[in-house]
Coordinates of C-alpha atoms in Angstrom, one line a residue:
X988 CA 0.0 0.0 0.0
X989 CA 1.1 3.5 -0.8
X990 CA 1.4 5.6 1.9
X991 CA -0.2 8.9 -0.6
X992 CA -1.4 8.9 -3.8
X993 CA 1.0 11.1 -6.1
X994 CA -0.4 13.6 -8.6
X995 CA -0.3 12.9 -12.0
X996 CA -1.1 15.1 -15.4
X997 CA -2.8 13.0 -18.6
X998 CA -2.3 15.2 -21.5
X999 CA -4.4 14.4 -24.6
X1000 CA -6.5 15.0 -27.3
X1001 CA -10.2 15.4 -26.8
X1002 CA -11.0 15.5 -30.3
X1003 CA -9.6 11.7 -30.0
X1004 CA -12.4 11.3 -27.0
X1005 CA -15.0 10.7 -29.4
X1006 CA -13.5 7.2 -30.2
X1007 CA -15.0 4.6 -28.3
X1008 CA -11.1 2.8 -27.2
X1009 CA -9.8 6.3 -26.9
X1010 CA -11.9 7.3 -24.1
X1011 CA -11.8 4.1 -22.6
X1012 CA -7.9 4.2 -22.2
X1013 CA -8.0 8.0 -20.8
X1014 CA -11.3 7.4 -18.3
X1015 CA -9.9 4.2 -17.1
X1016 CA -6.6 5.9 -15.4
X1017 CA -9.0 8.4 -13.0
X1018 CA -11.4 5.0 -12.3
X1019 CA -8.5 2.5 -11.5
X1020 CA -5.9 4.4 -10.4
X1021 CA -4.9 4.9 -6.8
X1022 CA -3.0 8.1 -7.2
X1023 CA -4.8 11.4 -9.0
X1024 CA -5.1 12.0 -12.1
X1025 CA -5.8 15.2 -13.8
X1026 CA -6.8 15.0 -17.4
X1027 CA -6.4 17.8 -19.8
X1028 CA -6.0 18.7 -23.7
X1029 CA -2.8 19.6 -24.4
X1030 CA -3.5 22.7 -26.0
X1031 CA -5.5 23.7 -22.8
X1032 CA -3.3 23.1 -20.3
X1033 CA -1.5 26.5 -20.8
X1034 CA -4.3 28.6 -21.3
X1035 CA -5.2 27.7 -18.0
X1036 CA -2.3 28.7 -16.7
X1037 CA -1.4 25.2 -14.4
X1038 CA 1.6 24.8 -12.6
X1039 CA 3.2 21.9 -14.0
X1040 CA 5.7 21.8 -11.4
X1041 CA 2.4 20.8 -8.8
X1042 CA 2.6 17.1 -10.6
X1043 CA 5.1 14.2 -9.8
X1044 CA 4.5 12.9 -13.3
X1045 CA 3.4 13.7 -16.9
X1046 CA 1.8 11.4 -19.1
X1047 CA 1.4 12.0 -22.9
X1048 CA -0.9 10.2 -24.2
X1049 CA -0.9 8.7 -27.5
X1050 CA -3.7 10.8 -28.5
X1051 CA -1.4 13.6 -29.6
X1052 CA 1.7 13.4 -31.9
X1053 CA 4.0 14.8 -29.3
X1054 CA 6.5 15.6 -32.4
X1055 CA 3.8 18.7 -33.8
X1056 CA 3.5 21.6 -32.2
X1057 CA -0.2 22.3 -33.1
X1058 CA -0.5 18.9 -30.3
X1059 CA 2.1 20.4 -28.0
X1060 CA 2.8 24.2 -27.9
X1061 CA 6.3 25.2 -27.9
X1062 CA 6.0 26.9 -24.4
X1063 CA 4.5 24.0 -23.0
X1064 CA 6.8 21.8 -24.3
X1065 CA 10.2 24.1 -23.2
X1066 CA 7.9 23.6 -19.8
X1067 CA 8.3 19.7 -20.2
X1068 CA 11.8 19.9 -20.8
X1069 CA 12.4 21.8 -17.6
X1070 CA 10.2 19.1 -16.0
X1071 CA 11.7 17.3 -13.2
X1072 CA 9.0 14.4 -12.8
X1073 CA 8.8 11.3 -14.0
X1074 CA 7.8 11.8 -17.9
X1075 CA 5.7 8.6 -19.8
X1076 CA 4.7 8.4 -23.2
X1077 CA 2.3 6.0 -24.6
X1078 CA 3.2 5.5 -28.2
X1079 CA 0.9 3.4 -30.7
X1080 CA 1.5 4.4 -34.4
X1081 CA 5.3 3.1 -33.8
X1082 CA 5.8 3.2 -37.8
X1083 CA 5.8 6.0 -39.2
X1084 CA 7.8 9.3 -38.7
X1085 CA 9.8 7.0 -36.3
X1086 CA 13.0 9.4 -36.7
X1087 CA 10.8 12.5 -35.9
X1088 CA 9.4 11.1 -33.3
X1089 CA 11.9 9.4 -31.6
X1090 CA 13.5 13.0 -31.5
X1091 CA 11.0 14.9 -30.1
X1092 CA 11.2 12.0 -26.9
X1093 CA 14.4 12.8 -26.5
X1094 CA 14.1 16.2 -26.6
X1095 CA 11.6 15.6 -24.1
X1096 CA 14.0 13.6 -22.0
X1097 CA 11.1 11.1 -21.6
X1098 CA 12.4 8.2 -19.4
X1099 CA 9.5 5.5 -19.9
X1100 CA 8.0 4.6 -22.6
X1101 CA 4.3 2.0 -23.5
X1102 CA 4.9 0.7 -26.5
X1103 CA 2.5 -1.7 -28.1
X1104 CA 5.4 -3.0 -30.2
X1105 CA 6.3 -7.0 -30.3
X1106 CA 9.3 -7.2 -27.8
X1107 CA 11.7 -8.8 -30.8
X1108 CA 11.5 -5.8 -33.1
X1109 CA 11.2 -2.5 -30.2
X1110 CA 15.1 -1.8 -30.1
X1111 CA 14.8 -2.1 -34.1
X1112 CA 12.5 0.7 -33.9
X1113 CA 14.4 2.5 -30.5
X1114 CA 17.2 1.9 -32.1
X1115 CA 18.6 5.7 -30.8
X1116 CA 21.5 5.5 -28.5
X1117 CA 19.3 7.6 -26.1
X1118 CA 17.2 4.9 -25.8
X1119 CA 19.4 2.5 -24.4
X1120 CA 18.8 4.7 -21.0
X1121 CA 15.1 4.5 -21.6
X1122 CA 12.6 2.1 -19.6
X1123 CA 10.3 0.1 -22.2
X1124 CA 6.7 -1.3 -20.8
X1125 CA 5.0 -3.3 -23.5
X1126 CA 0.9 -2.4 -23.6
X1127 CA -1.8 -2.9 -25.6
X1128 CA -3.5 -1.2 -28.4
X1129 CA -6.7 -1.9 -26.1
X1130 CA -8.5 -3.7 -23.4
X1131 CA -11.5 -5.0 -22.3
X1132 CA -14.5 -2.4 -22.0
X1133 CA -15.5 -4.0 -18.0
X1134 CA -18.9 -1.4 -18.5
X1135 CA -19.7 -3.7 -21.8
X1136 CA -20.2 -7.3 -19.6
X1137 CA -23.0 -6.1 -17.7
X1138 CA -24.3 -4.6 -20.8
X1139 CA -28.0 -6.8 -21.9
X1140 CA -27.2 -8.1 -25.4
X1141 CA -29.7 -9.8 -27.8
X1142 CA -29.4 -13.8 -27.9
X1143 CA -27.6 -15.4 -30.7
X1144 CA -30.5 -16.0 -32.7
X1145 CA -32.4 -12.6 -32.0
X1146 CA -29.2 -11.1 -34.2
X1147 CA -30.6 -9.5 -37.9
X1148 CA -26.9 -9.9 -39.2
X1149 CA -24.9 -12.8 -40.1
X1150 CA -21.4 -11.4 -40.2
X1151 CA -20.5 -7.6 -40.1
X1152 CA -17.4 -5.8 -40.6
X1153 CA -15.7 -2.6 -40.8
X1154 CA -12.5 -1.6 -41.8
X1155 CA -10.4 1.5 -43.4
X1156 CA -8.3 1.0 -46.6
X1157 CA -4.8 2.0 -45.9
X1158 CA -2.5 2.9 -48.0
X1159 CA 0.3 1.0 -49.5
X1160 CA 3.1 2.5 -47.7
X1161 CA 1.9 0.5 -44.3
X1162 CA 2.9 -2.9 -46.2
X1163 CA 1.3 -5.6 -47.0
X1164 CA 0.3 -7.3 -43.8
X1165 CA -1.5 -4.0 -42.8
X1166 CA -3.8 -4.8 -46.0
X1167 CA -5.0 -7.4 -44.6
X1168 CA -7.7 -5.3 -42.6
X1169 CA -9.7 -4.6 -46.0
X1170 CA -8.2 -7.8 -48.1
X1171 CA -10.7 -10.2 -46.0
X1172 CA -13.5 -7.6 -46.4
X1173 CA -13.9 -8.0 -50.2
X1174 CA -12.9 -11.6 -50.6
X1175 CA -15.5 -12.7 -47.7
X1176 CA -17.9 -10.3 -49.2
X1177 CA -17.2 -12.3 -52.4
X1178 CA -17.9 -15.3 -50.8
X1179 CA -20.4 -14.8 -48.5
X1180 CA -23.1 -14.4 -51.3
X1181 CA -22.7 -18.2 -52.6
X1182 CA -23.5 -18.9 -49.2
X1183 CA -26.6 -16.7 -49.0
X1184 CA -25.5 -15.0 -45.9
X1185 CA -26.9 -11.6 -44.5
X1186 CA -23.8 -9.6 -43.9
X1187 CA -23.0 -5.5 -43.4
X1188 CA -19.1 -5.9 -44.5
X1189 CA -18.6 -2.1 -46.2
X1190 CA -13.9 -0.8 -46.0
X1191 CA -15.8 2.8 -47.0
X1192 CA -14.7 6.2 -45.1
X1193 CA -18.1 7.4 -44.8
X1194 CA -19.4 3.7 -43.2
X1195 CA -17.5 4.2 -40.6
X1196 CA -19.2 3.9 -37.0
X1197 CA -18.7 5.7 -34.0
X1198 CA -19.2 6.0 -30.2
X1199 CA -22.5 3.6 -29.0
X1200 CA -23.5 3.0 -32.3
X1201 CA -20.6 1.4 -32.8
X1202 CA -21.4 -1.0 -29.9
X1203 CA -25.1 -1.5 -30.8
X1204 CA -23.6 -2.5 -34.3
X1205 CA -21.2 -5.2 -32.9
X1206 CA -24.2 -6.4 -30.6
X1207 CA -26.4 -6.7 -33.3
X1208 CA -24.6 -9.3 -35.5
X1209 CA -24.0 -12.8 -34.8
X1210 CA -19.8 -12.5 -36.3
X1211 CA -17.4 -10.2 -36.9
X1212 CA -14.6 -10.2 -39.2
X1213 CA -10.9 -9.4 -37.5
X1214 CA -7.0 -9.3 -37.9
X1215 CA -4.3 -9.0 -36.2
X1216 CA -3.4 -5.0 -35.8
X1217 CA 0.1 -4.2 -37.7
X1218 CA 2.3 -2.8 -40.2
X1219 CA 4.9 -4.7 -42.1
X1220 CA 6.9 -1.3 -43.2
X1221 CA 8.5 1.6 -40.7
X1222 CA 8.9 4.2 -42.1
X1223 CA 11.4 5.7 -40.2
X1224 CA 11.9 9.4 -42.1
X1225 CA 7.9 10.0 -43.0
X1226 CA 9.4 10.1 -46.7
X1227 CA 8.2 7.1 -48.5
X1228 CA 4.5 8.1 -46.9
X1229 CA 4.1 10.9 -49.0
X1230 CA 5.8 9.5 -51.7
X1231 CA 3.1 6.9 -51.9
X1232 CA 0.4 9.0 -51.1
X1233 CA 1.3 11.4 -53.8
X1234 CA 1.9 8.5 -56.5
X1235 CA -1.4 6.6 -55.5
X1236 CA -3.1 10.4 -55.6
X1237 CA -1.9 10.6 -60.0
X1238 CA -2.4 6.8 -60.3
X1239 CA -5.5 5.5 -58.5
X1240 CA -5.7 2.5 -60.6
X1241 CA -2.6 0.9 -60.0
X1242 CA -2.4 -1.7 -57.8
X1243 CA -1.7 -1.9 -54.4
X1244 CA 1.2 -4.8 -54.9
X1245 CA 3.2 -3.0 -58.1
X1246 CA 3.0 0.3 -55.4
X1247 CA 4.4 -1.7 -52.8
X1248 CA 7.4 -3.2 -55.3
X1249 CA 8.1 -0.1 -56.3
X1250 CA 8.6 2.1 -53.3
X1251 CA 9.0 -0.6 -50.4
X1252 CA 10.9 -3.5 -52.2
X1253 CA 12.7 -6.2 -50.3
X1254 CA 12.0 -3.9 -47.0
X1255 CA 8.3 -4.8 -46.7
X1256 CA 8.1 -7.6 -44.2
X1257 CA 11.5 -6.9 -42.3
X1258 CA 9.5 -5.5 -39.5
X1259 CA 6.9 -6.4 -38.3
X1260 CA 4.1 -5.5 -35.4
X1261 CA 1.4 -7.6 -35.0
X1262 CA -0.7 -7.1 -32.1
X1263 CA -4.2 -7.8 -31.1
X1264 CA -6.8 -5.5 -31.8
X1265 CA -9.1 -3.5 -29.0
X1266 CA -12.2 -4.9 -31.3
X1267 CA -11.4 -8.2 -30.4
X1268 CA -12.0 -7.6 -26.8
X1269 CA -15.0 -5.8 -27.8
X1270 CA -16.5 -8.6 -29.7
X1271 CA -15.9 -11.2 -26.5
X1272 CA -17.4 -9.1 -24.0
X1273 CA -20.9 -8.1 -26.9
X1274 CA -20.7 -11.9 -27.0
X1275 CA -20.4 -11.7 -30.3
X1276 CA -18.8 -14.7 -32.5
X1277 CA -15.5 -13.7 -33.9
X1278 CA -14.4 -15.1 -37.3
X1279 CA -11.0 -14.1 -37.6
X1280 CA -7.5 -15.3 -39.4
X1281 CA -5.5 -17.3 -37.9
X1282 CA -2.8 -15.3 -35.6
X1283 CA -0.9 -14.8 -32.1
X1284 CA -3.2 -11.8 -31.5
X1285 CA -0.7 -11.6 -28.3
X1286 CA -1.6 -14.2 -27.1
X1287 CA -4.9 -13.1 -25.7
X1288 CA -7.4 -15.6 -28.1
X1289 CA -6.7 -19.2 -29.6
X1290 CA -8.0 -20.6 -32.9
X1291 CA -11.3 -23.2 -32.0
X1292 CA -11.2 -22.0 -28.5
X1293 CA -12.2 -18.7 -28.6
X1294 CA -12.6 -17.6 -32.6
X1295 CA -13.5 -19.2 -36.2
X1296 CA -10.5 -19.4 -37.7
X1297 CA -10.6 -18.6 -41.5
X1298 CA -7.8 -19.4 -43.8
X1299 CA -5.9 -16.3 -45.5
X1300 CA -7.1 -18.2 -49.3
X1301 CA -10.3 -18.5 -47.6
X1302 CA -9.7 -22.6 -48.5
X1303 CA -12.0 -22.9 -45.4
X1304 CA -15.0 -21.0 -46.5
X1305 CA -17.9 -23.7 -46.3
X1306 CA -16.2 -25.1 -42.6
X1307 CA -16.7 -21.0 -41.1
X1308 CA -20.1 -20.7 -42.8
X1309 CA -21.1 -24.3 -41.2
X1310 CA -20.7 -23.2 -37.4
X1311 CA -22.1 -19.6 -38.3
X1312 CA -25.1 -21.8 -39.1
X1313 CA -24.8 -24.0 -36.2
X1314 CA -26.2 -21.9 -32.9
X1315 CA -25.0 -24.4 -30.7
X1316 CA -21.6 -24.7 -31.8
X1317 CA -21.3 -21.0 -32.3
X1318 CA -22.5 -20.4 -28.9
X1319 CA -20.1 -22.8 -27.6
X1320 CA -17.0 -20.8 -28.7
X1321 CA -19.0 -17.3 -27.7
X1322 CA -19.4 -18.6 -24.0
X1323 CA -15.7 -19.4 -24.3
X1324 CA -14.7 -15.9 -25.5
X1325 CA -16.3 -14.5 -22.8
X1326 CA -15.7 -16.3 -19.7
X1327 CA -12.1 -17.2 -20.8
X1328 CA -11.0 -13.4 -22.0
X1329 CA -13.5 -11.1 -21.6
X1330 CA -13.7 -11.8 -18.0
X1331 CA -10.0 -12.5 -17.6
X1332 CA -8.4 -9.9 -14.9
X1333 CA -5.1 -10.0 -17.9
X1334 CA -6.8 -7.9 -20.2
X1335 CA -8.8 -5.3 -18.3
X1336 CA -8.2 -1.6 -18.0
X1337 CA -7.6 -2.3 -14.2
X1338 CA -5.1 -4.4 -14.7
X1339 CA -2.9 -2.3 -17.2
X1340 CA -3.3 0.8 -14.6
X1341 CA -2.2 -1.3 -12.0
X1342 CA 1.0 -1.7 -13.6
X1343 CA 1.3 2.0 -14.8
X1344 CA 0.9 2.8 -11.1
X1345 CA 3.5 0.3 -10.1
X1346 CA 6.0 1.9 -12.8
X1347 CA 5.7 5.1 -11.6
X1348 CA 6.2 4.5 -7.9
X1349 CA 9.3 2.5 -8.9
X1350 CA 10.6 5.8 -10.9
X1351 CA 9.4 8.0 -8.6
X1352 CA 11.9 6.2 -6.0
X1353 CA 14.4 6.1 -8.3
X1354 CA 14.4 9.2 -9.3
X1355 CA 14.3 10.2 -5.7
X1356 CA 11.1 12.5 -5.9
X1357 CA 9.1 13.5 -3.2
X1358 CA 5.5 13.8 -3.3
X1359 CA 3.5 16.7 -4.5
X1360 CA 1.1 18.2 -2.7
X1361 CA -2.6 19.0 -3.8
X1362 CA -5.3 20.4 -1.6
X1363 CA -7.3 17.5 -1.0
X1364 CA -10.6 18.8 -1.6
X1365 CA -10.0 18.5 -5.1
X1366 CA -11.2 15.7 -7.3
X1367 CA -9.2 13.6 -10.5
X1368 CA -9.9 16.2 -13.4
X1369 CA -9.6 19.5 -10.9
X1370 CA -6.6 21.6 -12.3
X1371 CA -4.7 24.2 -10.1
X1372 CA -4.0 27.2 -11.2
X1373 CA -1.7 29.9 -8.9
X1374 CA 0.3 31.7 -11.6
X1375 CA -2.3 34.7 -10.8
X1376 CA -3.4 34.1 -7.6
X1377 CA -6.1 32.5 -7.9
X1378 CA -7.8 29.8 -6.0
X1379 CA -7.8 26.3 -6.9
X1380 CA -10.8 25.7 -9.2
X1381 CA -12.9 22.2 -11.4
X1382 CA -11.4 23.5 -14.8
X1383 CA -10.5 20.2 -15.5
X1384 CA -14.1 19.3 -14.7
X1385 CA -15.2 22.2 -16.7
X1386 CA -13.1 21.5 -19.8
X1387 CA -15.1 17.9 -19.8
X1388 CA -18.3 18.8 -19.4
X1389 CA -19.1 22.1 -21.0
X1390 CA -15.6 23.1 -23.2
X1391 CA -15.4 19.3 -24.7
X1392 CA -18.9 18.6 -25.7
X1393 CA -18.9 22.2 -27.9
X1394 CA -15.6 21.2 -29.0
X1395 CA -16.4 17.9 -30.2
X1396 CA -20.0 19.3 -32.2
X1397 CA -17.4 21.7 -34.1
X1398 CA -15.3 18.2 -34.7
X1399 CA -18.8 16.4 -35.9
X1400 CA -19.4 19.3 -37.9
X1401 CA -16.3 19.0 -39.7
X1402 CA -17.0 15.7 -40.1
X1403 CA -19.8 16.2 -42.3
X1404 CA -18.1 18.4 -43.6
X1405 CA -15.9 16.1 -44.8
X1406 CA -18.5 13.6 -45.7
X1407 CA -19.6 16.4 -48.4
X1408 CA -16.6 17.0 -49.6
X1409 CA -16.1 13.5 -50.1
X1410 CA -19.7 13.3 -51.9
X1411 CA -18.5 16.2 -54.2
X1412 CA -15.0 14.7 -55.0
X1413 CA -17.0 11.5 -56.0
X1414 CA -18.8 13.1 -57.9
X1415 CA -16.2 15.4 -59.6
X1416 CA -14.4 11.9 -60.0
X1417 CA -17.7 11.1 -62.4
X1418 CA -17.5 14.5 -63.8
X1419 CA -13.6 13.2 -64.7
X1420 CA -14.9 9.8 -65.9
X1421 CA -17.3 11.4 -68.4
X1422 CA -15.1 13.7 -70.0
X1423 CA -12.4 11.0 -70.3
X1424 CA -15.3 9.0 -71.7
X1425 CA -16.1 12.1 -74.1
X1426 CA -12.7 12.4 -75.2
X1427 CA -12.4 8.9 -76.4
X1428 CA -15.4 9.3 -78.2
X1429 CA -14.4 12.5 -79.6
X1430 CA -11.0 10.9 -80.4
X1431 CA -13.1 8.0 -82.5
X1432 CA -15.1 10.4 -84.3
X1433 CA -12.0 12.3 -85.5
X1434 CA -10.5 9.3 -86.3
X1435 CA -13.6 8.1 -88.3
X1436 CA -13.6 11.6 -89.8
X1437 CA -10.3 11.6 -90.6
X1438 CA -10.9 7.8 -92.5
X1439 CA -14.1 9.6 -94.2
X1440 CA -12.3 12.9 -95.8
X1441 CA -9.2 10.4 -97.0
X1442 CA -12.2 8.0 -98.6
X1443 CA -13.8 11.4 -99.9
X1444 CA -10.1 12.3 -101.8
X1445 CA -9.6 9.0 -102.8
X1446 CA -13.2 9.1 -104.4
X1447 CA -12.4 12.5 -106.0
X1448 CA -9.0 10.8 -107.6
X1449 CA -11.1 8.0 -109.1
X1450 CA -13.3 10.6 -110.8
X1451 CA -11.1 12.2 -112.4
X1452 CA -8.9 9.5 -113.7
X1453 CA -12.3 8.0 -115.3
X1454 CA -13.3 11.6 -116.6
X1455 CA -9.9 11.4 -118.2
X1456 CA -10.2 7.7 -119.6
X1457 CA -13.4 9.2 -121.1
X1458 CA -11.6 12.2 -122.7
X1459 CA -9.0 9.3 -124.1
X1460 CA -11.4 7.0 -125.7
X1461 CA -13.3 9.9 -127.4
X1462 CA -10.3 11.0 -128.6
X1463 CA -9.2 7.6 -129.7
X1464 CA -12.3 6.3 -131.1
X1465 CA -13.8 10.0 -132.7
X1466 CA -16.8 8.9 -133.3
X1467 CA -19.2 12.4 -133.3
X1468 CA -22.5 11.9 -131.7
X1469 CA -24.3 12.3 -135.2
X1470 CA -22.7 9.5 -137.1
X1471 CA -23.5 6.8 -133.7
X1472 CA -26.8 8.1 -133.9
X1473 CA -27.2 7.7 -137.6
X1474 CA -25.5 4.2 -137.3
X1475 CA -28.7 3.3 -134.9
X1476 CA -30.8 4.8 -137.0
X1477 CA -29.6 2.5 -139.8
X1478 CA -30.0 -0.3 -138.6
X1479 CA -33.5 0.3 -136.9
X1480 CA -34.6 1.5 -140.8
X1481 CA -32.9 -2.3 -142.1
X1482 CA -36.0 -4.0 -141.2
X1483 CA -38.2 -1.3 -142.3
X1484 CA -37.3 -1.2 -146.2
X1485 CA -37.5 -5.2 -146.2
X1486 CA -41.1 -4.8 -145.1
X1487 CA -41.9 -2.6 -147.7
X1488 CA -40.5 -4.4 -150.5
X1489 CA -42.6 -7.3 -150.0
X1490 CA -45.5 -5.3 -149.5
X1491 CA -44.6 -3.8 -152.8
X1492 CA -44.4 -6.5 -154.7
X1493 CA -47.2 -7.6 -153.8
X1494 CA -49.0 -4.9 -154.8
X1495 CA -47.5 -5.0 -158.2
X1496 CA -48.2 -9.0 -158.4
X1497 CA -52.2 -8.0 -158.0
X1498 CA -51.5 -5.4 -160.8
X1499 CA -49.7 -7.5 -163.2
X1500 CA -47.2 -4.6 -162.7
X1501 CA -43.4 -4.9 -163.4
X1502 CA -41.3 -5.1 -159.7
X1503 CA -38.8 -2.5 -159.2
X1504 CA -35.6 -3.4 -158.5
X1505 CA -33.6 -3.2 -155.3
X1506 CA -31.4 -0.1 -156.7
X1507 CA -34.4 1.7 -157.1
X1508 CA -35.7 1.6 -153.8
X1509 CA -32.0 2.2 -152.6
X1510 CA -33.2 6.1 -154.0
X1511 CA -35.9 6.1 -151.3
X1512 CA -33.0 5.6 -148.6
X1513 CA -32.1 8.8 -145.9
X1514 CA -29.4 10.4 -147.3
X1515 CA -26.4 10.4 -144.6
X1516 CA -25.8 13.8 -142.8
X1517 CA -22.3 15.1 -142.6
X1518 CA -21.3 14.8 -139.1
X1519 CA -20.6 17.7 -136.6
X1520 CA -17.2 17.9 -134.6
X1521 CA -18.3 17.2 -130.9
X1522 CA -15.9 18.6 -128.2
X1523 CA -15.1 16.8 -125.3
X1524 CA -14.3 19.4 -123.2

């Protein structure tokens, strides 16, 4: 037992409050812990005007990027310098900017450290000589919600959904086992229709679900879909991150793996975190079924015990589908899940403050500090403030319940915000699609165009070399119009004359009349006209 508790600051972001494992992390050090906590915003804490030097230790809270100023001021973080406390910082997104922010912690002479990184790769990411000095604790991403296993949850059967899922895409930069979050969201999407089941599987950024509705989602379907948590890239200089974002931003359509090749290479995959996800302890305490892939998930679930396991090819499809099916079996690895982790003291809040309380004693001792004084009328989130005088007041208290709930309406707001501007961007990406559309069709037409005026020339070029075959067999032939027609009329006459010779003769045979010869009725012929010259021009 301690013989007083000692006074310790949380800084944070509360726009970060509105996420349902956030809050649960920040809340749980004022409801577990035995010394007292005061829980601020970072960029707060100096416009209050605190005395920093009233606090045996600082935590900063992986809510805030501690290496950007608009998260920590530049006056309150010469103040942490100057700081003679004990100084924690929970890390979590330990791969990217590693070098930036591995600088600012030294800066910040910060002499313990959470990490939620796998013990056999944490010096690979420390790897700073400063950090040799440095006390590691290894932590969670999350823990078990204890407020959710009293909660009432429909029955197995009562539950509209099948199997439901959310998940953001991330970008290619993360590496390949990060993809693994979206990759079994479309391929169990695929599948799941063969098999006719109801699911609500969406990796979109305006599906996303927040706060209690996030819960009453989880409770409301008989599965969920889950990973590992991870990266298989650090990204130790923040470079390679904006060089991905920017190429994926002019090439949308290439794909994720000829990305990876091209900016990662053989590093993908030499480092590695893998670590079990907060939705996972979510999902055991909703009594919720959990179809997952196989994993270590740090050691806090087992494959048949507590979760489906589904095969990464998805080989094991029908098998998953079968005990989704099955409400007995189902129920049998759901009771497990619960009783076996959910329940388990090893992954509560309780038991990770606990050991943060335990740490800081034992660095408070070395460190040879004695303990700060607050008046003891005030409660977890009361701040002091004395640099004007001025009597000790519930800011803290005040920040939570009036500042924060204003604050986070401008953060929804922006939100939807942001929900419209993604709205207009798809549709300015359809705008994009047509005109592309309209400039291949544009580009056909010219081309058909093109094929119609050279047909159009080629057409004129055949007319005139007939026009001047014409001109050469008039000229060779020069036979006037006249003399062709007289020619016709010739032979059209032939037949004529014969006629009237026979009736002729017969006429003279009834008279007893002589028959004139052929020569004389040669006189009775047309004479033939001289012909005209006919130009062919």
């Amino acid at each position: 037992m301690h013989s007083a508790p000692r006074n310790i600051l949380l800084l944070c972001a509360a726009a970060a409050l509105k996420t349902n494992t956030v809050s649960d992390h920040i809340r749980a050090f004022r409801q577990y812990g035995q010394h007292k906590y005061t829980i601020v915003d970072s960029l707060a804490f100096e416009a209050i005007g605190a005395d920093l030097d009233s606090y045996d230790c600082v935590i900063l809270h992986y809510s805030i990027v501690i290496s950007m100023e608009n998260y920590i001021p530049a006056s309150l973080r010469e103040r942490l310098r100057r700081f003679k406390g004990v100084k924690v910082a929970f890390i979590q997104d330990e791969y990217r900017f590693v070098d930036r922010q591995n600088a600012a912690l030294a800066d910040l002479q910060v002499g313990v450290i959470f990490t939620v990184t796998n013990p056999d790769v944490t010096r690979k990411i420390y790897r700073d000589k400063y950090f040799q000095g440095v006390r590691f604790e290894h932590t969670l991403t999350g823990f078990v919600p204890e407020h959710l296993l009293s909660m009432k949850v429909p029955s197995y059967a009562e539950r509209p959904r099948d199997v439901s899922y959310r998940a953001r895409k991330t970008s290619p930069w993360l590496g390949s086992f990060a993809e693994e979050k979206w990759r079994i969201a479309d391929r169990f999407a695929a599948d799941a229709a063969q098999h006719n089941l109801v699911c609500d599987i969406d990796t979109s950024e305006t599906s996303r679900v927040y706060g209690g509705s996030w819960i009453d989602f989880v409770a409301s379907s008989k599965a969920v879909l889950g990973t590992e948590s991870g990266v298989s890239f650090i990204d130790f200089t923040g470079d390679i991150q904006i060089q991905v974002e920017r190429f994926c931003a002019e090439n949308p359509d290439v794909p994720h793996e000829v990305v990876r090749q091209r900016f990662l290479g053989d590093d993908d995959g030499k480092i590695v975190i893998r670590v079990v996800s907060p939705r996972i302890f979510e999902a055991a305490a909703l009594r919720t079924l959990m179809v997952l892939y196989e994993g270590d998930y740090s050691g806090a679930v087992k494959p048949w015990e507590h979760y489906v396991p589904l095969r990464r090819d998805h080989g094991n499809m029908a098998e998953v589908v079968s005990i989704i099916r099955d409400p007995s079996k189902a129920q049998a690895i759901i009771d497990r899940a619960f009783h076996e982790v959910a329940l388990s003291p090893a992954w509560t809040f309780r038991q990770m403050v606990e050991r943060f309380d335990s740490v800081v004693d034992d660095e408070a001792q070395r460190l040879g500090l004695a303990r700060s004084a607050i008046p003891e009328t005030l409660g977890p989130l009361e701040l002091a403030i004395s640099t004007h005088g001025l009597q000790w007041v519930a800011r803290g208290q005040y920040l939570e319940e009036h500042v924060l709930p204003a604050y986070n309406g401008l953060v929804e707001g922006h939100q939807e915000l942001g929900k419209h501007y993604q709205r207009l961007n798809e549709y300015y990406q359809g705008l994009v699609e047509s005109y592309q559309s309209l400039a291949k069709d544009y580009q056909r037409l010219a081309g058909d165009h093109q094929r119609l005026v050279g047909n159009h020339q080629s057409l004129a070029q055949d007319n005139q070399s007939l026009a001047e075959h014409y001109q050469r067999l008039a000229q060779d032939l020069n036979l006037p119009i006249r003399h062709l027609a007289y020619a016709r009329l010739r032979q059209t006459l032939g037949p004529v004359k014969r006629k009237l010779m026979l009736a002729f003769q017969q006429l003279k045979a009834l008279r007893g009349e002589k028959m004139p010869s052929s020569d004389s009725l040669d006189q009775c012929t047309i004479s033939r006209p001289t012909p005209p010259i006919i130009s062919t021009m």
